[in-house]
XYZ file of C-alpha atoms in Angstrom:
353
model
C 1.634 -2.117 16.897
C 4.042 -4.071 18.807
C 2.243 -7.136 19.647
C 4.136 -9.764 17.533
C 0.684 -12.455 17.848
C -1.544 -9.492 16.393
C 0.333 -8.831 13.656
C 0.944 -12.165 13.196
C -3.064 -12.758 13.050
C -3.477 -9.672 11.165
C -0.957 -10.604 8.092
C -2.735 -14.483 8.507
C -6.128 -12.802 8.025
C -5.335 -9.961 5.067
C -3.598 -13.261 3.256
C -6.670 -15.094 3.528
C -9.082 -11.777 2.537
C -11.070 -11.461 5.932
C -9.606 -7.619 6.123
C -8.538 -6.885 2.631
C -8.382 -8.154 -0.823
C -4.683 -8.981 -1.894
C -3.994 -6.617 -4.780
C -1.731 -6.505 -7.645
C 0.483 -3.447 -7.274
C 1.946 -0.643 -9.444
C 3.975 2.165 -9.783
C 2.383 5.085 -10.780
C 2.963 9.250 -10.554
C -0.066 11.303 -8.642
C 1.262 15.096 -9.025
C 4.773 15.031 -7.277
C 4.129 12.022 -5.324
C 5.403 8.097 -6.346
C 3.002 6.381 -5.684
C 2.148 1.918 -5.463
C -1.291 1.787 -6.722
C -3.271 -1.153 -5.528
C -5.913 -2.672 -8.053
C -8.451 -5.072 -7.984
C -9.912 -6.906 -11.426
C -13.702 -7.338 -12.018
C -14.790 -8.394 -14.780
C -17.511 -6.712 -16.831
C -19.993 -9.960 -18.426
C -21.588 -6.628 -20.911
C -18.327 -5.826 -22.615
C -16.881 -9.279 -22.266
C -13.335 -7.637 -20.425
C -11.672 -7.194 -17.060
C -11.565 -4.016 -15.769
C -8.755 -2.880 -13.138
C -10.012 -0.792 -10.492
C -7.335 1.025 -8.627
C -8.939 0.862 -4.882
C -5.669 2.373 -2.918
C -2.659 4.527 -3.497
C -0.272 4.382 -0.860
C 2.934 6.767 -0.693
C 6.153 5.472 -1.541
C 9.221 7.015 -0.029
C 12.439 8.337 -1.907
C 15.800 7.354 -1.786
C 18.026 10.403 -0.606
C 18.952 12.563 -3.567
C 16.400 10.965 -6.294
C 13.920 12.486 -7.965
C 11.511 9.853 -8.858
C 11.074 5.983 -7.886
C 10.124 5.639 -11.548
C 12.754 3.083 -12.151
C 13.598 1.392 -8.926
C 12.888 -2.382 -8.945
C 10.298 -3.168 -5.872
C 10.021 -6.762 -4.499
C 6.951 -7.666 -2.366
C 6.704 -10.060 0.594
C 3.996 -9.520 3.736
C 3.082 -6.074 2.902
C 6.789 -4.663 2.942
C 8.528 -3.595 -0.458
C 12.143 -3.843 -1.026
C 13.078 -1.410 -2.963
C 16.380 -1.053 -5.162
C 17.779 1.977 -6.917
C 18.275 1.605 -10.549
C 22.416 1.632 -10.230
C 21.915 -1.097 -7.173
C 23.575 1.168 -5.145
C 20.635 2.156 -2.543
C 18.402 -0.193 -0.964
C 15.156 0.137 1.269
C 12.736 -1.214 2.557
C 9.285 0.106 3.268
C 5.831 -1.017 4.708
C 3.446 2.284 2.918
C 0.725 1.103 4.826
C 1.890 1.877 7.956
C 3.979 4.710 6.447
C 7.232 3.595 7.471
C 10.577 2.864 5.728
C 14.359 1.951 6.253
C 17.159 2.894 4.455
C 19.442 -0.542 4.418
C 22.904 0.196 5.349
C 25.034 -0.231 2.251
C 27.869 -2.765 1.982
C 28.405 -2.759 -1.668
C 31.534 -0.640 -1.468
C 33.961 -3.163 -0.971
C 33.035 -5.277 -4.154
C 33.919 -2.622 -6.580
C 34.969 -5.110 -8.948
C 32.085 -6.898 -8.982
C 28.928 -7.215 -11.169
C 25.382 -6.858 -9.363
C 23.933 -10.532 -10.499
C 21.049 -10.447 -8.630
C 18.648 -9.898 -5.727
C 15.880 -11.774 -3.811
C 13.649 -10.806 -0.632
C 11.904 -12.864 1.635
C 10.503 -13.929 5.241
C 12.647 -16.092 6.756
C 9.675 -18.104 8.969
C 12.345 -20.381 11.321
C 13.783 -16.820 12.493
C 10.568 -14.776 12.255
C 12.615 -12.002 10.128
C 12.949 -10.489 6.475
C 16.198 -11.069 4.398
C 17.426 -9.267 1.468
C 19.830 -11.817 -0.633
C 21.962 -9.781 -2.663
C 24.239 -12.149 -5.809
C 27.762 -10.573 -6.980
C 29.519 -11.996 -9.721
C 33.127 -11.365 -10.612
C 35.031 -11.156 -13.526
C 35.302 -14.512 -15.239
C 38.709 -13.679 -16.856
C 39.990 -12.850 -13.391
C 38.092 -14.910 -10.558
C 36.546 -17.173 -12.488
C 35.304 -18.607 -9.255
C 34.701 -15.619 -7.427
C 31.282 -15.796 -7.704
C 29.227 -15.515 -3.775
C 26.396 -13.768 -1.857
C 25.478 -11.343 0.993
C 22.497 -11.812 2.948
C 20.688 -9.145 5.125
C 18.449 -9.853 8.089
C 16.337 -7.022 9.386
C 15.969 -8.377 12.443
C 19.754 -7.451 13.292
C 20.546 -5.052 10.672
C 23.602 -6.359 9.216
C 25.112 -8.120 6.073
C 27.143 -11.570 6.112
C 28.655 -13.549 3.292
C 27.664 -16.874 2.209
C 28.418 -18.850 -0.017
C 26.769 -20.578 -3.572
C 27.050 -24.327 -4.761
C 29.962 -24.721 -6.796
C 27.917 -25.657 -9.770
C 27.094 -22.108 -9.816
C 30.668 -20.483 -9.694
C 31.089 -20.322 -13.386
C 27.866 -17.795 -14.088
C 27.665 -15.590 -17.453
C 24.024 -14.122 -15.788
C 21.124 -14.551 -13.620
C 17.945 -13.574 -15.500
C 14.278 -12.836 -14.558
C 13.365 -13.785 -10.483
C 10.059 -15.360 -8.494
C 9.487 -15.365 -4.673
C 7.298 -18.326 -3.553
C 6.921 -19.773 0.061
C 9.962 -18.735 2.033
C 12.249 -19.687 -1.426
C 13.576 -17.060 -4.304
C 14.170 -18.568 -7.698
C 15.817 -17.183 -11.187
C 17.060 -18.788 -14.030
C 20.760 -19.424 -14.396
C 23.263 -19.188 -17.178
C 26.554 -20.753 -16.825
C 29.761 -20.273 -18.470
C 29.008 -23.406 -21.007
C 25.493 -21.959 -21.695
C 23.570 -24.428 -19.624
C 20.338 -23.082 -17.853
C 19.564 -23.477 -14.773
C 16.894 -23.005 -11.463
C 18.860 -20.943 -9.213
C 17.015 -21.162 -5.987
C 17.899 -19.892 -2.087
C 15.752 -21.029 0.578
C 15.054 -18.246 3.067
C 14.752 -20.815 6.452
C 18.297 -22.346 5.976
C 19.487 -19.388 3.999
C 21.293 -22.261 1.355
C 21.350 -21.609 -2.624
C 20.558 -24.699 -4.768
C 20.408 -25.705 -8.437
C 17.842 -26.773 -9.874
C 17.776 -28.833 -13.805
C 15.183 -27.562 -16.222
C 12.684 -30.010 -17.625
C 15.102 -32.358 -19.810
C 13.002 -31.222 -22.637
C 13.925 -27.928 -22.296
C 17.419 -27.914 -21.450
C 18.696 -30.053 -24.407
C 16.448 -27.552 -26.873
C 18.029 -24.711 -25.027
C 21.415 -25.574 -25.091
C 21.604 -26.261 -28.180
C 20.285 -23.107 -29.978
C 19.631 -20.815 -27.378
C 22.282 -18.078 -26.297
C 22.381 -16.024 -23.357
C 21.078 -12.813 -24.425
C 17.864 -14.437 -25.748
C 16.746 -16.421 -22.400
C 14.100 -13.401 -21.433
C 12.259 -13.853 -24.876
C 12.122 -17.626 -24.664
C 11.392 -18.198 -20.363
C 9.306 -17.012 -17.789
C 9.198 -18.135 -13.832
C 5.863 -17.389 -12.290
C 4.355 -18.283 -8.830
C 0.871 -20.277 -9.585
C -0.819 -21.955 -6.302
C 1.598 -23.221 -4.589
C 3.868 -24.072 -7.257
C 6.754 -22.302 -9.032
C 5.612 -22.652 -12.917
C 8.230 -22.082 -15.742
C 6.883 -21.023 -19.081
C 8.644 -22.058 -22.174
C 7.718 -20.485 -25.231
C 10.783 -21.183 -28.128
C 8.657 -20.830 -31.601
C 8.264 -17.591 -32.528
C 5.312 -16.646 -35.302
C 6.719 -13.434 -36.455
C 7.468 -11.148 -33.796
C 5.297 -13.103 -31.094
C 5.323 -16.671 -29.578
C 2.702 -19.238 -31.806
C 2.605 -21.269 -28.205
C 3.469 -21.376 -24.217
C 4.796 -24.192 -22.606
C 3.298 -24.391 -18.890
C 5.719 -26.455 -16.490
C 5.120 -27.467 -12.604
C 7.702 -27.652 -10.524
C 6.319 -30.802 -8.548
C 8.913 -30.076 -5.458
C 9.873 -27.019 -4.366
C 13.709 -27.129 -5.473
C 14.872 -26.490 -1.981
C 17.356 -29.674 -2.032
C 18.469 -29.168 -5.518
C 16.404 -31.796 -6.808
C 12.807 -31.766 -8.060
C 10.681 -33.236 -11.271
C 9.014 -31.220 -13.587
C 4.954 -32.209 -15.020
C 3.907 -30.413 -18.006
C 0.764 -28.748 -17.800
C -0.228 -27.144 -20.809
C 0.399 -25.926 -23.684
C -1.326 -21.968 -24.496
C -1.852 -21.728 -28.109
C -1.251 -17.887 -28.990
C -0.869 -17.735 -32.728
C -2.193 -14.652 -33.587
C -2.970 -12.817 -30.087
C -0.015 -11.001 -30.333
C 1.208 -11.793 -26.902
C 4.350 -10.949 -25.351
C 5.360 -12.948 -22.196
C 3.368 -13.991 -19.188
C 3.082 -12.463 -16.236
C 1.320 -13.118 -13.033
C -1.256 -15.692 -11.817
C -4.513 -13.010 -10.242
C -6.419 -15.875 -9.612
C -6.374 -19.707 -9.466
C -7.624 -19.805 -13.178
C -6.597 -16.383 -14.944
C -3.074 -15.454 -16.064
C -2.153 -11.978 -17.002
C -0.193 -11.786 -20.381
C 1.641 -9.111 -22.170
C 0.103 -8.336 -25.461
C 1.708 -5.983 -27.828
C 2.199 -2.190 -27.264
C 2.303 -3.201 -23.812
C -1.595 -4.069 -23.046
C -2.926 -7.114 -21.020
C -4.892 -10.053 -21.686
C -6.045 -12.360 -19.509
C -5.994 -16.437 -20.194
C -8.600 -18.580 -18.617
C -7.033 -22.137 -17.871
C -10.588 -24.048 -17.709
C -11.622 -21.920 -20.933
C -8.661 -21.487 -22.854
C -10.120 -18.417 -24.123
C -8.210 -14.957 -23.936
C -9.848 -11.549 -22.943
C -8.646 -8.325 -22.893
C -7.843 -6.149 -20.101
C -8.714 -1.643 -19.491
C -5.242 -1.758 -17.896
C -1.736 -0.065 -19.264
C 1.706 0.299 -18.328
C 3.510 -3.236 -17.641
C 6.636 -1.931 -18.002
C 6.503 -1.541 -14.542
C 6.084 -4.367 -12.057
C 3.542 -6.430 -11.220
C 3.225 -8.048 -7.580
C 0.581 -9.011 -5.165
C 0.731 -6.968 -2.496
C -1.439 -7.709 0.794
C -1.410 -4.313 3.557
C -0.005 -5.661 6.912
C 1.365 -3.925 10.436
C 4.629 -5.644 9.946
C 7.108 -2.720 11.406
C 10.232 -2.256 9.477
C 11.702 0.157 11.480
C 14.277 -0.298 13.953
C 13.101 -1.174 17.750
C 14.523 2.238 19.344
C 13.226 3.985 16.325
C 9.683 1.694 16.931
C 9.665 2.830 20.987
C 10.139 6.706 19.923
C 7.296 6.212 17.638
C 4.776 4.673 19.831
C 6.094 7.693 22.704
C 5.177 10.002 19.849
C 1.622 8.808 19.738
């Protein structure tokens, strides 16, 4: 379909469920095949539980030479997945409704002594195109300051450097990663320990940082190292907000509580204030981290040996979840006609037909 107002209209309709529910996805095996499994949640008012229904499994494509897609890390935007190859050395992108994919033309060959930091993907809405962001870091004993970024557009199929704020030179890691209206986020670690919002803005393709609530950055810098920032944070998308979860006291082996934080802005100009929520008291439930927002009201948790709850906001009450496997990733993923092939590869297609 090359009419870029239909598709447009499509993708506006299958976000707002006239064609088709937006559904968390998964990676799953069916025989030989990788597979994103689409599910649904209904809850069961008998057994008191959500049950995940898998309505859809669409076929994911291989990178040359692998095996599996097992452990490739998929990001989600408008129905196409970008996915990356566990070494970050292959990247591709792929819309499995439509049945298409593109292998993204690898530039990471001339930064051979540079550490992967990080990657984002997104719709850049000024340009009407999809970007891969793609962080290196160099060695701080050697470049201490040699920190930057490559962005991809789709549209023209190419890479281009840009740069990060200098606040963000000095970086020990970039942990954890949330995509919410045009802008990626992660949290930052700096040389000094400080944590940070690293965010990029997909419409004027500019990085910014972003303070943690005050409350959390002076308890955070003062006992809490770099290694242990993915058992103490979580960023996840909630409305239209980007919501931080703090959860610092540990009862045993699990968190006693969850701090809920709003970002009130969007972090776009570096600057934003913080609101806090909630507070999820979890003493006892065994839970893990958070994970995703499948409704307005109900967030999907982590429990241990890697089942689900799910915690109702308005009830505060937990319940649990038929589901397995979060070790892979959870995303919403919405089917759309958005083509990711190239436009002489899109003509032969449509001659094909």
């Amino acid at each position: 379909m090359k009419d870029p107002s239909f598709v447009a209209k499509h993708l506006h309709n299958a976000h707002r469920n006239i064609i088709s529910p937006i559904s968390l996805a998964i990676y799953r095996k069916r025989g030989n095949d990788d597979m994103i499994s689409l599910l649904n949640l209904f809850e069961d008012d008998a057994r008191g539980e959500f049950i995940f229904i898998v309505t859809e499994d669409l076929p994911l494509p291989r990178f040359p030479r692998e095996r599996s897609m097992k452990h490739a890390e998929a990001y989600f935007c408008n129905g196409i997945v970008c996915l990356v190859s566990a070494d970050n050395s292959n990247l591709m992108l792929c819309n499995p409704a439509l049945r298409q994919f593109r292998l993204v033309r690898d530039s990471s060959s001339e930064f051979n002594d540079y550490k992967f930091g990080g990657l984002g993907f997104g719709y850049d809405s000024t340009r009407d195109d999809y970007m891969i962001v793609r962080i290196w870091t160099g060695n701080l004993d050697d470049r201490p300051d040699d920190m930057f970024a490559q962005l991809y557009s789709m549209r023209t199929d190419s890479w281009r450097k840009i740069e990060l704020p200098k606040q963000a030179r000095y970086v020990l890691a970039l942990f954890d990663y949330e995509y919410r209206n045009g802008i990626c986020y992660w949290i930052l670690v700096l040389e000094d320990e400080k944590k940070m919002i690293l965010s990029f803005d997909m419409r004027d393709h500019m990085f910014y940082c972003v303070d943690l609530p005050y409350e959390i950055g002076s308890q955070c810098q003062e006992y809490l190292d770099t290694k242990s920032v993915t058992s103490h944070m979580k960023l996840v998308a909630w409305k239209d907000n980007l919501t931080l979860f703090w959860y610092p006291d540990y009862s045993g082996l699990f968190p006693s509580y969850f701090e809920m934080w709003l970002m009130n802005d969007n972090g776009s100009q570096g600057s934003c204030s913080w609101i806090k929520h909630l507070t999820i008291e979890a003493v006892g439930e065994g839970i893990r981290t958070p994970l995703v927002f499948w409704n307005d009201h109900e967030l999907l948790m982590e429990s241990k040996d890697s089942k689900a709850v799910s915690y109702n906001l308005q009830t505060r009450k937990f319940k649990k979840l038929d589901v397995h496997g979060l070790h892979i990733y959870w995303s919403f993923h919405v089917k759309s006609l958005v083509s990711v092939v190239k436009e002489e590869e899109h003509e032969h297609e449509q001659e094909q037909a």
